[in-house]
mmCIF file of C-alpha atoms in Angstrom:
data_model
loop_
_atom_site.group_PDB
_atom_site.id
_atom_site.type_symbol
_atom_site.label_atom_id
_atom_site.label_comp_id
_atom_site.label_asym_id
_atom_site.label_seq_id
_atom_site.Cartn_x
_atom_site.Cartn_y
_atom_site.Cartn_z
ATOM 1 C CA MET A 182 -15.499 -4.862 1.138
ATOM 2 C CA ILE A 183 -12.239 -4.936 3.106
ATOM 3 C CA LEU A 184 -9.698 -2.301 3.973
ATOM 4 C CA GLU A 185 -5.974 -3.020 3.660
ATOM 5 C CA VAL A 186 -3.901 -0.787 6.013
ATOM 6 C CA ALA A 187 -0.150 -0.594 5.870
ATOM 7 C CA ILE A 188 2.062 1.884 7.836
ATOM 8 C CA LEU A 189 4.976 2.621 5.544
ATOM 9 C CA ASN A 190 8.230 3.819 7.171
ATOM 10 C CA VAL A 191 10.340 5.192 4.353
ATOM 11 C CA ILE A 192 14.031 5.755 4.623
ATOM 12 C CA PRO A 193 14.181 9.429 5.460
ATOM 13 C CA ASN A 194 16.386 10.720 2.631
ATOM 14 C CA LEU A 195 14.325 8.756 0.007
ATOM 15 C CA THR A 196 10.866 10.262 0.520
ATOM 16 C CA ALA A 197 10.790 12.184 -2.803
ATOM 17 C CA GLU A 198 11.956 9.189 -4.710
ATOM 18 C CA PHE A 199 9.370 6.987 -2.937
ATOM 19 C CA GLU A 200 6.590 9.371 -3.804
ATOM 20 C CA THR A 201 7.660 9.322 -7.532
ATOM 21 C CA ALA A 202 7.819 5.542 -7.549
ATOM 22 C CA PHE A 203 4.396 5.306 -5.832
ATOM 23 C CA ALA A 204 2.936 7.377 -8.608
ATOM 24 C CA LYS A 205 3.899 4.618 -11.024
ATOM 25 C CA ALA A 206 2.973 1.841 -8.606
ATOM 26 C CA GLU A 207 -0.512 3.053 -7.954
ATOM 27 C CA GLN A 208 -1.378 2.465 -11.585
ATOM 28 C CA ILE A 209 -0.483 -1.170 -11.137
ATOM 29 C CA ILE A 210 -2.655 -1.750 -8.137
ATOM 30 C CA ALA A 211 -5.537 0.145 -9.608
ATOM 31 C CA SER A 212 -5.587 -2.305 -12.558
ATOM 32 C CA MET A 213 -6.075 -5.377 -10.334
ATOM 33 C CA ASP A 214 -9.295 -7.370 -10.225
ATOM 34 C CA GLY A 215 -11.029 -6.675 -6.913
ATOM 35 C CA TYR A 216 -9.384 -3.243 -6.375
ATOM 36 C CA VAL A 217 -11.871 -0.548 -5.301
ATOM 37 C CA SER A 218 -9.827 2.538 -4.272
ATOM 38 C CA HIS A 219 -6.757 3.608 -2.419
ATOM 39 C CA GLN A 220 -5.197 6.576 -0.529
ATOM 40 C CA LEU A 221 -1.638 7.306 0.397
ATOM 41 C CA GLN A 222 -1.350 9.800 3.255
ATOM 42 C CA LYS A 223 1.854 11.305 4.688
ATOM 43 C CA CYS A 224 2.282 11.784 8.416
ATOM 44 C CA MET A 225 2.540 15.440 9.522
ATOM 45 C CA GLU A 226 4.511 14.676 12.622
ATOM 46 C CA GLU A 227 6.903 12.143 11.029
ATOM 47 C CA PRO A 228 7.498 13.150 7.346
ATOM 48 C CA ALA A 229 8.990 9.818 6.380
ATOM 49 C CA LYS A 230 5.931 7.883 7.599
ATOM 50 C CA TYR A 231 3.004 7.151 5.296
ATOM 51 C CA ILE A 232 -0.270 5.157 5.552
ATOM 52 C CA LEU A 233 -1.586 3.287 2.640
ATOM 53 C CA LEU A 234 -5.220 2.430 2.668
ATOM 54 C CA VAL A 235 -6.597 0.187 -0.064
ATOM 55 C CA ASN A 236 -10.179 -0.981 -0.418
ATOM 56 C CA TRP A 237 -10.691 -4.398 -2.068
ATOM 57 C CA THR A 238 -13.895 -6.255 -2.799
ATOM 58 C CA ASP A 239 -12.662 -9.212 -0.680
ATOM 59 C CA LEU A 240 -9.657 -10.414 1.132
ATOM 60 C CA GLU A 241 -8.632 -12.883 -1.621
ATOM 61 C CA ALA A 242 -8.459 -10.028 -4.134
ATOM 62 C CA HIS A 243 -5.509 -8.782 -2.216
ATOM 63 C CA THR A 244 -3.892 -11.799 -0.598
ATOM 64 C CA ILE A 245 -4.224 -14.130 -3.511
ATOM 65 C CA GLY A 246 -5.118 -12.181 -6.701
ATOM 66 C CA PHE A 247 -2.702 -9.265 -6.263
ATOM 67 C CA ARG A 248 0.129 -10.952 -4.279
ATOM 68 C CA SER A 249 0.330 -13.929 -6.597
ATOM 69 C CA SER A 250 0.365 -11.817 -9.745
ATOM 70 C CA ALA A 251 3.189 -10.656 -12.004
ATOM 71 C CA ALA A 252 1.999 -7.126 -11.357
ATOM 72 C CA TYR A 253 2.926 -7.630 -7.686
ATOM 73 C CA GLN A 254 6.463 -8.340 -8.704
ATOM 74 C CA GLU A 255 6.531 -4.937 -10.464
ATOM 75 C CA TRP A 256 5.016 -3.299 -7.306
ATOM 76 C CA LYS A 257 7.737 -4.870 -5.186
ATOM 77 C CA ALA A 258 10.508 -3.784 -7.532
ATOM 78 C CA LEU A 259 9.240 -0.212 -7.473
ATOM 79 C CA LEU A 260 8.597 0.167 -3.761
ATOM 80 C CA HIS A 261 9.929 -2.405 -1.334
ATOM 81 C CA HIS A 262 13.515 -1.065 -1.168
ATOM 82 C CA PHE A 263 12.205 2.214 0.367
ATOM 83 C CA TYR A 264 10.899 0.615 3.603
ATOM 84 C CA GLU A 265 12.765 0.425 6.880
ATOM 85 C CA PRO A 266 11.421 -1.606 8.652
ATOM 86 C CA PHE A 267 9.305 -3.595 6.275
ATOM 87 C CA PRO A 268 5.625 -2.766 6.855
ATOM 88 C CA THR A 269 3.052 -4.929 8.476
ATOM 89 C CA VAL A 270 -0.169 -5.158 6.502
ATOM 90 C CA GLU A 271 -3.523 -5.701 8.192
ATOM 91 C CA HIS A 272 -7.020 -6.062 6.922
ATOM 92 C CA PHE A 273 -10.190 -4.499 8.360
ATOM 93 C CA ILE A 274 -13.981 -4.895 7.867
ATOM 94 C CA GLU A 275 -16.586 -2.318 8.526
ATOM 95 C CA VAL A 276 -18.493 -2.599 11.873
ATOM 96 C CA LYS A 277 -22.237 -2.785 10.919
ATOM 97 C CA ARG A 278 -24.572 -0.972 13.346
#
């Protein structure tokens, strides 16, 4: 399993609209093959900053399956205009001990 991490800096006066749009968008991502779970958290110190954490079965489920899908185009239309600057997305794997 991999963890997708994105810091989302939302245009400050659009946070309520972003949260409403995300409620629709999360249904899209949850329907994708390889999706496991997600969390959207809001920063306490900077109320226009969020972190999106998405668990995927493997990297390709996100980078190929989701990003090359028609559903991703819907996701983009719902969310991408809220970000300033556009977020960097990184992927993490669990450290086994």
